[in-house]
Structure formats: C-alpha cells, structure tokens
Short mmCIF file of C-alpha atoms in Angstrom, two decimals:
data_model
loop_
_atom_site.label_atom_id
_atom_site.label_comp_id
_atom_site.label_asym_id
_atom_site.label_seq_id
_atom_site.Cartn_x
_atom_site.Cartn_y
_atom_site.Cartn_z
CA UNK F 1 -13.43 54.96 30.27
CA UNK F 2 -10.10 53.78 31.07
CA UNK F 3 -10.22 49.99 31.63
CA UNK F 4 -8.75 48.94 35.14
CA UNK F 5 -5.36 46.37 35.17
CA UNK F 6 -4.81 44.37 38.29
CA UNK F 7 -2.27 44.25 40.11
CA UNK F 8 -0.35 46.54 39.60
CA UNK F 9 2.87 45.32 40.30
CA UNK F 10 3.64 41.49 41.06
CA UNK F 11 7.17 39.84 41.23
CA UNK F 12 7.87 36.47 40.35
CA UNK F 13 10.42 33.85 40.50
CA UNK F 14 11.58 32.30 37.11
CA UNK F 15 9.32 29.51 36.35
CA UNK F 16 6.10 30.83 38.34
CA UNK F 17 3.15 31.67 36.65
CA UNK F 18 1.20 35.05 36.49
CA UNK F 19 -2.30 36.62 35.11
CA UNK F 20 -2.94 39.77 34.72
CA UNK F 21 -6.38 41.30 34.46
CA UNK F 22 -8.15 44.01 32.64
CA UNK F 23 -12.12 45.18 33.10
CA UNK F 24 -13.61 48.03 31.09
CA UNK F 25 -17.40 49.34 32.58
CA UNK F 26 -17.88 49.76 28.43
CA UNK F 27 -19.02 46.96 25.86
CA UNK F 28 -15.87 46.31 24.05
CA UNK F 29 -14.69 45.09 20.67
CA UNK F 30 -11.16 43.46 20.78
CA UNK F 31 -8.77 43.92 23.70
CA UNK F 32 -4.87 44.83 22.84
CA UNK F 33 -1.95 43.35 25.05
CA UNK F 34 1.43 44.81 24.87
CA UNK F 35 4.50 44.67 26.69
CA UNK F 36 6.74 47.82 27.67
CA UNK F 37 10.39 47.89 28.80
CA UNK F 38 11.68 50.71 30.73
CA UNK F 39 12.13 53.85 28.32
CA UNK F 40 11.53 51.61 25.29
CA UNK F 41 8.12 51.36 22.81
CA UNK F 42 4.89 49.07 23.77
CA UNK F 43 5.75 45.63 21.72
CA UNK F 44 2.50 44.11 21.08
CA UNK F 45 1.64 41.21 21.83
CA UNK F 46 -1.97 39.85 20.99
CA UNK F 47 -5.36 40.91 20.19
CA UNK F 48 -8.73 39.50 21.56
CA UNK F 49 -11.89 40.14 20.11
CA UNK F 50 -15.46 40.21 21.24
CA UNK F 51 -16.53 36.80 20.98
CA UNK F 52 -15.34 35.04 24.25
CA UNK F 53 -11.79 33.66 22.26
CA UNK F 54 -8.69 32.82 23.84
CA UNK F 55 -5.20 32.93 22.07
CA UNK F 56 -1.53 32.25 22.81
CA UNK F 57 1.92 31.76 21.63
CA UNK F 58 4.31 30.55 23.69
CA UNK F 59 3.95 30.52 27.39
CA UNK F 60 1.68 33.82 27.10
CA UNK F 61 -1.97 33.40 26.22
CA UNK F 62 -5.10 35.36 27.00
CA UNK F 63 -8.79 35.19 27.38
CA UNK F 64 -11.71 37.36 26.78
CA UNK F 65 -14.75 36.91 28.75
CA UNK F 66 -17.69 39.45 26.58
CA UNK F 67 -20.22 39.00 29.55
CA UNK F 68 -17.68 40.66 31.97
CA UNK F 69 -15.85 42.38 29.93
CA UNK F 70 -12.37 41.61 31.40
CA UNK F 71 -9.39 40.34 29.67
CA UNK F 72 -7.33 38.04 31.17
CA UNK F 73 -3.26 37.29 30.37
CA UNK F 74 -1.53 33.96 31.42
CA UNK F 75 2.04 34.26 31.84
CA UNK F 76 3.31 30.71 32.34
CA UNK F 77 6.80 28.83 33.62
CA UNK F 78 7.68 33.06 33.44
CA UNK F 79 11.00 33.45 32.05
CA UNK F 80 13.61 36.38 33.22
CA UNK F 81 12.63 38.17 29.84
CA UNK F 82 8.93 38.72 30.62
CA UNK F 83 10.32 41.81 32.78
CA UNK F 84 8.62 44.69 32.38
CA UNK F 85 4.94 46.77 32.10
CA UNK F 86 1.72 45.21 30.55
CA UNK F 87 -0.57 47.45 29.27
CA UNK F 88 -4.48 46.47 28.07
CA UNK F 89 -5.65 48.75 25.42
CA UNK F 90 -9.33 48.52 24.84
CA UNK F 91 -11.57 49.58 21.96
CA UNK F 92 -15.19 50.36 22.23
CA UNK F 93 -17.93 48.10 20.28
CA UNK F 94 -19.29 51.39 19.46
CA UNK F 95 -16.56 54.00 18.41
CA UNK F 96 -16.48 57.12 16.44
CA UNK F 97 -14.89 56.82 12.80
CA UNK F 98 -12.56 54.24 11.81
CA UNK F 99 -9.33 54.51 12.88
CA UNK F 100 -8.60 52.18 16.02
CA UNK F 101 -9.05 53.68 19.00
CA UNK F 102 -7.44 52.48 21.99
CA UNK F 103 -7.82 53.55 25.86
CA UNK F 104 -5.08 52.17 27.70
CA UNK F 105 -4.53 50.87 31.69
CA UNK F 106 -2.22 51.92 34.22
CA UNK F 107 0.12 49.03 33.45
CA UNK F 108 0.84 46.08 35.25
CA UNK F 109 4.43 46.03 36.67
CA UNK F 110 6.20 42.56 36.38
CA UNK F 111 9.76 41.52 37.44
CA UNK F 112 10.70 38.02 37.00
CA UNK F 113 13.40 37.35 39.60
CA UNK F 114 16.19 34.37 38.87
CA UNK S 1 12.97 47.43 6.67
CA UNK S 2 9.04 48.33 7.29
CA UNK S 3 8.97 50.74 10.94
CA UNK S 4 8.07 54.00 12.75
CA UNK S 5 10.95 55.89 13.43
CA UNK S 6 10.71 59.12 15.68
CA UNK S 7 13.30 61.53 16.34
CA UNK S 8 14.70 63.30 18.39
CA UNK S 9 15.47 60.33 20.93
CA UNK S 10 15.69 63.00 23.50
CA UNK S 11 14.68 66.80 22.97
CA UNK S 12 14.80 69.77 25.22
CA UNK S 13 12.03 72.39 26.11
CA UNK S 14 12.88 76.08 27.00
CA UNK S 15 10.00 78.04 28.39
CA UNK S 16 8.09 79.86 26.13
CA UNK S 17 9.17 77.61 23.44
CA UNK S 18 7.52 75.82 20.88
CA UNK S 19 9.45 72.56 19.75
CA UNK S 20 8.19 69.76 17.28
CA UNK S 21 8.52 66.10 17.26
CA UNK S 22 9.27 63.91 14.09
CA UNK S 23 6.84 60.47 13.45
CA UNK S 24 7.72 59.10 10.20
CA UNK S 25 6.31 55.58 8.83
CA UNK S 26 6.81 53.43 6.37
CA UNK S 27 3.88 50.82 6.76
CA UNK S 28 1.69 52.20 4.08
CA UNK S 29 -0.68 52.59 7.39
CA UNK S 30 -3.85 54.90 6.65
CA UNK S 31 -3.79 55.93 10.61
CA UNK S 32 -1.69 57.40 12.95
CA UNK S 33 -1.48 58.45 16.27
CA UNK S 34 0.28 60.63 19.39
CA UNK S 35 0.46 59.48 22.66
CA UNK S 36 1.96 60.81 26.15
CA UNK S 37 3.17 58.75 28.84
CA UNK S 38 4.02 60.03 31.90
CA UNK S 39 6.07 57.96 34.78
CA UNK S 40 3.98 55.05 35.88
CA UNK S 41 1.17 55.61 33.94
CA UNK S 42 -0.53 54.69 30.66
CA UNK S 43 -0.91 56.01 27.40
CA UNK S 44 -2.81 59.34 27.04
CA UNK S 45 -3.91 60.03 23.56
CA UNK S 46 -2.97 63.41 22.28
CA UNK S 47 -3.97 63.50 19.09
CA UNK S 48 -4.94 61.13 15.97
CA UNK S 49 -5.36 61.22 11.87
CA UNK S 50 -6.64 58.71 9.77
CA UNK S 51 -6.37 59.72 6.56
CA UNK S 52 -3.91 63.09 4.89
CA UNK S 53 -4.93 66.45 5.95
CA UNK S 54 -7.43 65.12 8.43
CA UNK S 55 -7.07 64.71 12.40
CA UNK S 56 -9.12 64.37 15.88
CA UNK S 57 -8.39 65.76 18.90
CA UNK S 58 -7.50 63.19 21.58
CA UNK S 59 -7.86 63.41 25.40
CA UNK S 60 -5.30 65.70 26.14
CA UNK S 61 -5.08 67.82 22.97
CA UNK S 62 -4.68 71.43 24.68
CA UNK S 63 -1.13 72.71 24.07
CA UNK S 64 -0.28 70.49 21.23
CA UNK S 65 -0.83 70.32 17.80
CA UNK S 66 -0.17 68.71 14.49
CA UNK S 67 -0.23 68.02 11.37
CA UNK S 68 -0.88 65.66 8.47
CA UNK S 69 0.58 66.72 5.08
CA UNK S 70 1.80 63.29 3.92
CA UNK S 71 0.53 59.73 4.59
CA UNK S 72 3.86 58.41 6.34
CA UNK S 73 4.50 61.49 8.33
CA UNK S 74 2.77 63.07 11.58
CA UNK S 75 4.72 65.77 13.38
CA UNK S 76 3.22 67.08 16.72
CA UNK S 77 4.29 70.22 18.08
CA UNK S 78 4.59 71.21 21.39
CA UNK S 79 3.15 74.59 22.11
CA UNK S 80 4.29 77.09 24.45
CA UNK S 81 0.78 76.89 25.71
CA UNK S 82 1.60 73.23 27.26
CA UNK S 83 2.45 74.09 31.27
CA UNK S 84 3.76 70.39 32.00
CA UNK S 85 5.37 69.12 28.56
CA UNK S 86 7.79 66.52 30.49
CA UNK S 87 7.10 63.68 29.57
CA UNK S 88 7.95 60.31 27.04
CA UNK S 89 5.43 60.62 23.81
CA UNK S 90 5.12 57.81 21.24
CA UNK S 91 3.84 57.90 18.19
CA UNK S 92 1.42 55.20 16.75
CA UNK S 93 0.26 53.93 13.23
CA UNK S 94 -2.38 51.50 12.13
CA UNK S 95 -4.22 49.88 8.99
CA UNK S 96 -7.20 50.75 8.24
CA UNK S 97 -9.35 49.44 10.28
CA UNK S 98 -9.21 45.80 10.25
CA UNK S 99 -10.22 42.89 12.37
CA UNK S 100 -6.94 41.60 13.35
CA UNK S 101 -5.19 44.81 13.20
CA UNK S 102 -3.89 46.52 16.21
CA UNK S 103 -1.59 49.79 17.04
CA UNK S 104 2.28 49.56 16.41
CA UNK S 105 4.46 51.73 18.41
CA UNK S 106 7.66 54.06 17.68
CA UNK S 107 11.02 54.15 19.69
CA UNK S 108 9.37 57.34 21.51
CA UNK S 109 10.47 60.37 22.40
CA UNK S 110 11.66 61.88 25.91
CA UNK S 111 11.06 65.58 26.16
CA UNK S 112 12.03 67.45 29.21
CA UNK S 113 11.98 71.01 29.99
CA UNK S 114 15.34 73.16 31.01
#
C-alpha cells in the first residue's frame, strides 16, 4: 500500500525546475507533501484532496489527478533552500476509524546546487 | 508557543533493555502518532491513538508499546523484544479528523543501540 515517489534522487542547479511524483494502486482521499532535512522533522507543506485540485504557495505547487491517482509537486526557479527529502503521505478514501492515517513514500532526494 | 516536543534528542539502547521515549503536545490535537524512520527510507507507522486510553497497532508494532494516559502525551517504549531498535522515530499529532487537516511532526528522536 505504500504509494511509489519518483525519482528518487534528482540534483538541480539554482533556478531549474523539478516535479516530483507520487502513485498509490489504492483510491485515495487527500495526498500530504512534506519536506525533510537531514536528521530534522517532516515540515509540511500542502495537502491535496480527492477532487482533481491543484494548490501552491510560492514557487512550490502540486496537482492531484483522482483518475490516476498520482500526485504531482512543481518545484519552480528551485532555490538553494529546497535541499532536502520529499515525502508523499497518502490516505485511503476508505480508512478504518478517524484519526488520519498516512502511508508514506521512499522520499525523493533533492539537492539544489549554486 | 503551540508544538510537539520529544525528548531525549538522542537516547541509548543496552541489550536486554527496555527504554521509553517522551511525545508531549500542546495542540489540543485529539490524535497522535509514532513513527520509525530508518536511513533512506520513509515513515513506518508504529503505533497510533486517537482519543485517551485508546490506541491501534501500526505496521510495525512488535517490540514496542505505548501508552495514552493524557491527551497531550504519548510515550512509546522500546521493548527488549525489538532485535533492530536503531533507528530515528518521530512522533505525530493531528485534529480530529478534518478536511484540511494533515499530520504535524516532532523534532524526533535518534535511538541507537551500545
């Protein structure tokens, strides 16, 4: 049930742009991005739920495509401080009590190089 | 300040030994959570509560356990029974379940084993 990221790693040049994907085989309910330094906790970032939206702030946005079930993040004009893991967390449409549940990916490595 | 705090920062594991870490929040959050993260993977849920005196086993719930005595605080111990403890663990809290709700995250946790 873990949802796949890809890549996993990518390495950028300050000012290039990135997306980072993230497909579950399960009908899903909202989609959680966060971002991860080294040895530090998951900041979060957005939330997408089931309805095909797209949000942003700032240079990072995402998308959620419901017929696919893949989330997408847009990392644009990537700035040196965008260093570090992505993570997806997914939760089911159909899920067991109330509290959020959340299955996370591998992670998505991204260094931003000057 | 509102926040998870979790301590030790860094705790150490004899064999044979049982050793507990701290999750403390002060969100007013209904649910909370306990997750491991090994090096260059995800989040693995351990275990999660959403309401006092109540909690689910997660994934990888053999060898730990917890508790739930208070609303803001969620200790998990670390049995003896747990062959491969080393690891970073972060604790979670949430709202009750709400649309635009998501997961926040504590400072974590590094345990190793002497």
């Amino acid at each position: 049930q873990q949802p796949v990221q890809s890549p996993q790693a990518v390495i950028l040049r300050e000012g290039e742009d990135a997306v980072i994907n993230c497909s579950s085989s399960k009908a899903l309910y909202s989609v959680h991005w966060y971002r991860q330094k080294h040895g530090e906790a998951p900041i979060f970032l957005m939330i997408l739920l089931k309805g095909g939206e797209q949000k942003g702030h700032d240079k990072i946005s995402a998308s959620f495509n419901e017929k696919k079930q893949q989330s997408s993040l847009y990392l644009t004009a990537s700035q040196l401080s965008y260093s570090g893991t992505y993570f997806c967390g997914t939760e089911l449409l159909i899920s067991s009590g109330s509290a959020r549940q959340l299955t996370f990916g591998s992670g998505t490595q991204l260094t931003v190089l000057p | 300040d509102g926040g998870i705090t979790q301590s030790p920062k860094y705790l150490f594991r004899k064999e044979g030994q049982n050793v507990t870490l701290s999750c403390e929040q002060n969100l007013n959050h209904d649910a909370m959570y306990w997750y491991r993260q090994d090096p260059g993977q995800g989040l693995r849920l351990i275990y999660y509560s959403q309401i006092v005196n109540d909690f689910q086993k997660g994934d990888i719930a053999e060898g730990y356990s917890v508790s739930r005595e208070k609303k803001e605080s969620f200790p998990l111990t670390v049995t003896s029974a747990q062959k491969n403890p080393t690891a970073f663990y972060l604790c979670a809290s949430s709202p009750w379940a709400g649309k635009q709700e998501t997961q926040y995250f504590g400072p974590g946790t590094r345990l190793l084993v002497l």
